[in-house]
Short mmCIF file of C-alpha atoms and ligand atoms in Angstrom, two decimals:
data_model
loop_
_atom_site.label_atom_id
_atom_site.label_comp_id
_atom_site.label_asym_id
_atom_site.label_seq_id
_atom_site.Cartn_x
_atom_site.Cartn_y
_atom_site.Cartn_z
CA MET A 1003 -15.90 -2.18 18.10
CA LYS A 1004 -13.61 -4.53 16.15
CA LEU A 1005 -11.55 -4.18 12.98
CA THR A 1006 -10.23 -7.10 10.92
CA ILE A 1007 -7.09 -6.37 8.93
CA CYS A 1008 -6.51 -8.81 6.07
CA TRP A 1009 -2.96 -9.19 4.75
CA LEU A 1010 -3.44 -10.33 1.16
CA TYR A 1011 -0.87 -12.99 0.19
CA GLY A 1012 0.97 -12.40 3.45
CA ASP A 1013 2.69 -15.78 3.13
CA THR A 1014 4.53 -14.80 -0.05
CA MET A 1015 4.23 -11.03 -0.59
CA ASN A 1016 5.89 -9.93 2.65
CA ILE A 1017 9.27 -8.38 1.91
CA TYR A 1018 11.20 -5.34 3.16
CA GLY A 1019 9.53 -5.06 6.57
CA ASP A 1020 6.00 -4.60 5.24
CA ARG A 1021 4.65 -6.67 8.16
CA GLY A 1022 5.07 -3.52 10.21
CA ASN A 1023 2.10 -2.02 8.39
CA VAL A 1024 -0.43 -4.56 9.68
CA LEU A 1025 1.08 -4.33 13.18
CA ALA A 1026 0.76 -0.53 13.12
CA LEU A 1027 -2.87 -0.65 11.97
CA ALA A 1028 -3.82 -3.16 14.66
CA GLN A 1029 -1.98 -1.26 17.40
CA ARG A 1030 -3.46 2.14 16.51
CA ALA A 1031 -6.90 0.57 16.74
CA ARG A 1032 -6.13 -1.13 20.08
CA TRP A 1033 -4.70 2.08 21.55
CA ARG A 1034 -8.18 3.49 20.96
CA GLY A 1035 -9.93 0.60 22.68
CA ILE A 1036 -10.94 -1.02 19.39
CA ASP A 1037 -10.39 -4.78 19.05
CA ALA A 1038 -8.18 -5.69 16.11
CA GLU A 1039 -7.51 -9.00 14.41
CA ILE A 1040 -4.97 -9.71 11.66
CA THR A 1041 -5.82 -12.38 9.08
CA THR A 1042 -4.07 -13.47 5.89
CA LEU A 1043 -5.42 -14.71 2.56
CA ALA A 1044 -3.30 -17.00 0.38
CA VAL A 1045 -3.45 -18.07 -3.25
CA GLY A 1046 -6.46 -20.37 -3.77
CA GLU A 1047 -8.32 -19.19 -0.65
CA PRO A 1048 -11.74 -17.57 -1.14
CA LEU A 1049 -12.13 -13.84 -0.48
CA ASP A 1050 -14.99 -12.89 1.87
CA PRO A 1051 -15.01 -9.06 1.72
CA ASP A 1052 -17.66 -8.82 4.47
CA SER A 1053 -15.14 -10.28 6.93
CA VAL A 1054 -12.46 -7.67 6.18
CA ASP A 1055 -12.37 -4.03 7.32
CA ILE A 1056 -8.89 -2.99 6.10
CA PHE A 1057 -6.81 -4.69 3.40
CA PHE A 1058 -3.02 -4.68 3.20
CA TRP A 1059 -1.13 -6.00 0.14
CA GLY A 1060 2.65 -5.89 0.45
CA GLY A 1061 5.68 -6.25 -1.74
CA GLY A 1062 6.89 -9.36 -3.51
CA GLN A 1063 9.52 -10.64 -5.89
CA ASP A 1064 8.53 -10.99 -9.54
CA ARG A 1065 8.35 -14.79 -9.14
CA GLU A 1066 5.87 -14.45 -6.26
CA GLN A 1067 3.68 -12.12 -8.29
CA ILE A 1068 3.12 -14.69 -11.05
CA PRO A 1069 0.85 -17.10 -9.07
CA VAL A 1070 -0.80 -14.16 -7.33
CA SER A 1071 -1.64 -12.54 -10.66
CA ARG A 1072 -3.27 -15.79 -11.77
CA ASP A 1073 -5.16 -15.98 -8.47
CA ILE A 1074 -6.75 -12.54 -8.88
CA GLN A 1075 -8.08 -13.21 -12.38
CA GLY A 1076 -11.83 -13.83 -12.64
CA GLU A 1077 -14.30 -13.59 -9.75
CA LYS A 1078 -11.78 -13.14 -6.92
CA GLY A 1079 -10.18 -10.10 -8.51
CA ASP A 1080 -13.54 -8.69 -9.60
CA LEU A 1081 -14.83 -9.05 -6.04
CA LEU A 1082 -11.76 -7.30 -4.62
CA ARG A 1083 -12.11 -4.45 -7.14
CA ARG A 1084 -15.83 -4.02 -6.36
CA THR A 1085 -15.04 -4.00 -2.62
CA LEU A 1086 -12.45 -1.23 -3.05
CA GLU A 1087 -14.84 0.68 -5.31
CA ASP A 1088 -17.36 0.41 -2.46
CA GLY A 1089 -14.88 2.32 -0.28
CA ALA A 1090 -13.07 -0.45 1.58
CA PRO A 1091 -9.69 0.92 2.75
CA MET A 1092 -6.49 -0.66 1.50
CA LEU A 1093 -2.78 0.04 1.65
CA SER A 1094 -0.77 -1.61 -1.12
CA VAL A 1095 3.00 -1.45 -1.45
CA CYS A 1096 5.16 -2.16 -4.50
CA GLY A 1097 4.27 -5.63 -5.84
CA GLY A 1098 0.74 -5.36 -4.44
CA TYR A 1099 0.40 -1.82 -5.80
CA GLN A 1100 1.50 -2.99 -9.26
CA LEU A 1101 -1.22 -5.67 -9.35
CA LEU A 1102 -3.93 -3.17 -8.39
CA GLY A 1103 -3.26 -1.57 -11.78
CA LYS A 1104 -3.99 -2.96 -15.26
CA HIS A 1105 -0.83 -5.08 -15.49
CA TYR A 1106 2.77 -5.54 -14.38
CA HIS A 1107 5.23 -6.73 -17.05
CA PRO A 1108 8.31 -8.24 -15.33
CA TYR A 1109 11.60 -8.42 -17.19
CA GLY A 1110 11.78 -11.44 -19.49
CA GLU A 1111 8.41 -12.78 -18.35
CA ALA A 1112 4.86 -12.74 -19.69
CA GLN A 1113 2.75 -9.73 -18.71
CA LEU A 1114 0.94 -10.22 -15.38
CA PRO A 1115 -2.67 -8.94 -15.41
CA GLY A 1116 -3.78 -6.88 -12.42
CA ILE A 1117 -7.34 -6.10 -11.30
CA GLY A 1118 -7.50 -2.70 -13.00
CA PHE A 1119 -8.58 -0.76 -9.91
CA PHE A 1120 -5.98 1.96 -10.53
CA ASP A 1121 -5.78 3.59 -13.95
CA ALA A 1122 -2.10 2.64 -14.03
CA TRP A 1123 0.26 0.07 -15.48
CA SER A 1124 3.79 -1.12 -14.65
CA GLU A 1125 6.70 -2.24 -16.80
CA ALA A 1126 10.06 -3.62 -15.60
CA GLY A 1127 12.75 -1.02 -16.16
CA PRO A 1128 16.47 -1.48 -16.93
CA GLU A 1129 17.61 -0.59 -13.41
CA ARG A 1130 16.53 -1.26 -9.87
CA PHE A 1131 15.45 1.75 -7.82
CA ILE A 1132 16.82 1.27 -4.31
CA GLY A 1133 16.99 3.98 -1.69
CA ASN A 1134 15.23 6.32 0.70
CA VAL A 1135 12.17 8.19 -0.52
CA VAL A 1136 10.50 11.37 0.71
CA VAL A 1137 7.19 12.35 -0.86
CA GLU A 1138 5.11 15.51 -0.50
CA SER A 1139 1.44 14.56 -0.43
CA ASP A 1140 -1.46 17.05 -0.46
CA ARG A 1141 -3.47 14.71 1.77
CA PHE A 1142 -0.82 13.50 4.25
CA GLY A 1143 2.00 16.04 4.22
CA SER A 1144 5.46 14.48 3.96
CA LEU A 1145 5.74 10.68 3.66
CA VAL A 1146 8.99 8.77 4.14
CA GLY A 1147 10.06 5.22 3.34
CA PHE A 1148 12.43 3.32 1.13
CA GLU A 1149 12.03 1.82 -2.31
CA ASN A 1150 13.36 -1.36 -3.93
CA HIS A 1151 11.75 -2.04 -7.29
CA SER A 1152 12.58 -2.47 -10.95
CA GLY A 1153 8.98 -1.95 -12.01
CA LEU A 1154 8.10 1.48 -13.37
CA THR A 1155 4.51 2.56 -12.81
CA PHE A 1156 2.78 5.01 -15.14
CA LEU A 1157 -0.49 6.74 -14.22
CA GLY A 1158 -3.35 7.14 -16.67
CA PRO A 1159 -5.43 10.31 -17.08
CA THR A 1160 -7.91 9.46 -14.30
CA ALA A 1161 -5.29 8.37 -11.73
CA GLU A 1162 -4.40 10.66 -8.79
CA PRO A 1163 -0.78 10.35 -7.59
CA LEU A 1164 -0.26 9.92 -3.86
CA GLY A 1165 2.28 12.72 -4.01
CA ARG A 1166 5.36 14.26 -5.59
CA VAL A 1167 8.85 12.83 -5.03
CA ARG A 1168 11.22 15.08 -3.06
CA VAL A 1169 13.93 12.43 -2.51
CA GLY A 1170 14.21 9.17 -4.47
CA ARG A 1171 12.69 7.90 -7.73
CA GLY A 1172 9.02 7.05 -7.01
CA ASN A 1173 6.65 5.62 -9.62
CA ASN A 1174 9.03 5.73 -12.55
CA GLY A 1175 11.90 8.16 -11.94
CA LYS A 1176 10.66 10.33 -14.79
CA ASP A 1177 7.40 12.18 -14.03
CA GLY A 1178 8.07 13.06 -10.37
CA THR A 1179 5.03 11.19 -9.09
CA GLU A 1180 4.91 8.55 -6.37
CA GLY A 1181 2.07 6.15 -5.72
CA CYS A 1182 -1.61 6.46 -6.46
CA ILE A 1183 -4.74 7.07 -4.41
CA ARG A 1184 -8.35 6.32 -5.33
CA LEU A 1185 -11.29 6.38 -2.87
CA ASN A 1186 -9.83 4.82 0.32
CA THR A 1187 -7.11 2.80 -1.38
CA LEU A 1188 -3.46 3.85 -1.49
CA GLY A 1189 -0.73 2.33 -3.63
CA CYS A 1190 2.91 3.27 -3.23
CA TYR A 1191 6.52 2.09 -3.40
CA LEU A 1192 7.20 3.06 0.22
CA HIS A 1193 8.55 0.12 2.21
CA GLY A 1194 9.89 0.76 5.68
CA ALA A 1195 7.39 -0.21 6.92
CA LEU A 1196 5.50 2.86 5.85
CA LEU A 1197 2.86 3.16 8.56
CA PRO A 1198 4.85 3.23 11.83
CA LYS A 1199 6.63 6.41 10.69
CA ASN A 1200 3.66 7.93 8.86
CA PRO A 1201 0.78 7.84 11.39
CA ALA A 1202 -1.52 10.08 9.33
CA VAL A 1203 -1.82 7.30 6.75
CA SER A 1204 -2.63 4.69 9.40
CA ASP A 1205 -5.37 6.91 10.81
CA PHE A 1206 -6.78 7.59 7.33
CA LEU A 1207 -7.24 3.83 6.87
CA VAL A 1208 -8.59 3.19 10.40
CA ARG A 1209 -11.04 6.10 10.14
CA ALA A 1210 -12.29 4.94 6.73
CA ALA A 1211 -12.87 1.43 8.10
CA LEU A 1212 -14.73 2.68 11.21
CA GLU A 1213 -16.91 4.99 9.13
CA ARG A 1214 -17.77 2.26 6.61
CA LYS A 1215 -18.51 -0.36 9.32
CA TYR A 1216 -19.94 1.69 12.22
CA GLY A 1217 -20.66 5.17 10.81
CA VAL A 1218 -18.00 6.63 13.11
CA THR A 1219 -16.42 9.77 11.63
CA GLU A 1220 -14.33 11.07 14.51
CA LEU A 1221 -11.09 9.33 15.48
CA GLU A 1222 -9.63 9.92 18.96
CA PRO A 1223 -6.19 11.51 18.49
CA LEU A 1224 -3.12 9.62 19.72
CA ASP A 1225 0.16 10.99 21.08
CA ASP A 1226 2.34 10.67 17.97
CA ASP A 1227 5.46 12.36 19.34
CA LEU A 1228 7.57 9.18 19.03
CA GLU A 1229 6.26 8.39 15.56
CA MET A 1230 7.03 11.91 14.38
CA ILE A 1231 10.55 11.81 15.85
CA ALA A 1232 11.10 8.63 13.83
CA HIS A 1233 9.55 10.29 10.77
CA GLN A 1234 11.72 13.38 10.98
CA GLU A 1235 14.89 11.35 11.56
CA ALA A 1236 14.10 9.20 8.52
CA VAL A 1237 13.51 12.33 6.43
CA ARG A 1238 16.80 13.84 7.69
CA ARG A 1239 18.70 10.69 6.73
CA ALA A 1240 16.98 10.51 3.34
CA GLU A 1241 17.89 14.12 2.57
CA ALA A 1242 21.48 13.49 3.68
CA THR A 1243 21.73 10.64 1.15
CA ARG A 1244 20.24 12.69 -1.69
N1 LIG B 957 8.83 -7.37 -8.20
C1 LIG B 957 8.40 -5.97 -8.28
C2 LIG B 957 9.53 -5.05 -8.78
O1 LIG B 957 10.68 -5.41 -8.71
C3 LIG B 957 7.97 -5.49 -6.92
C4 LIG B 957 9.14 -5.47 -5.93
C5 LIG B 957 8.67 -5.18 -4.51
O2 LIG B 957 7.56 -5.52 -4.13
N2 LIG B 957 9.58 -4.58 -3.72
O3 LIG B 957 9.25 -3.95 -9.24
#
């Protein structure tokens, strides 16, 4: 079997170590004897959803989000939204997460339309949230990462948060939520990279891709002792900085 992991806008939306997410996805497939290929898709390039098994959309500065927002208007964004609504797995972080919602309004700039996959919207806030984050998620247990964003994300009535913030600020520093999850797509503010220290999320995405492409529902377990040592150490440090 083979999985293709597409890093959307990997040439510009690639900050705060988010590359580690595509490396973790590929490696956790290869450790299971599954071929894995990493591709990227830039502004102006056509999206072929049949050639992608898992999407990753990382963080980016406001200025990088402007051309990307333009790029996802019209057919390309509609196609991506339909693909996610068909159950394609995606991890989005920060700037990518913001553009999966209805819009992101950067400070002093015009509002940037998103693709409206999440019932959520983001507005630049007066301060930058920077620091370690620990989240309690019903689906994944504790999640740990770090955040660096000025955008505040608000969830609409049909949006499911990824979890509740235990350390850090999360979506907006007000309602205690962090991230959003819908079907097999996750959005969050957890840089780090997230996946190497949160293996349950990697396996959620890999399993969803294998089921959608090959009908496989069981995923061979991996020895995650090292990943969980890293996870617990990151949680300990985050709690010490609370
Ligand atoms: N530019 C967005 C913000 O500041 C996203 C930042 C990021 O991707 N880390 O909120």
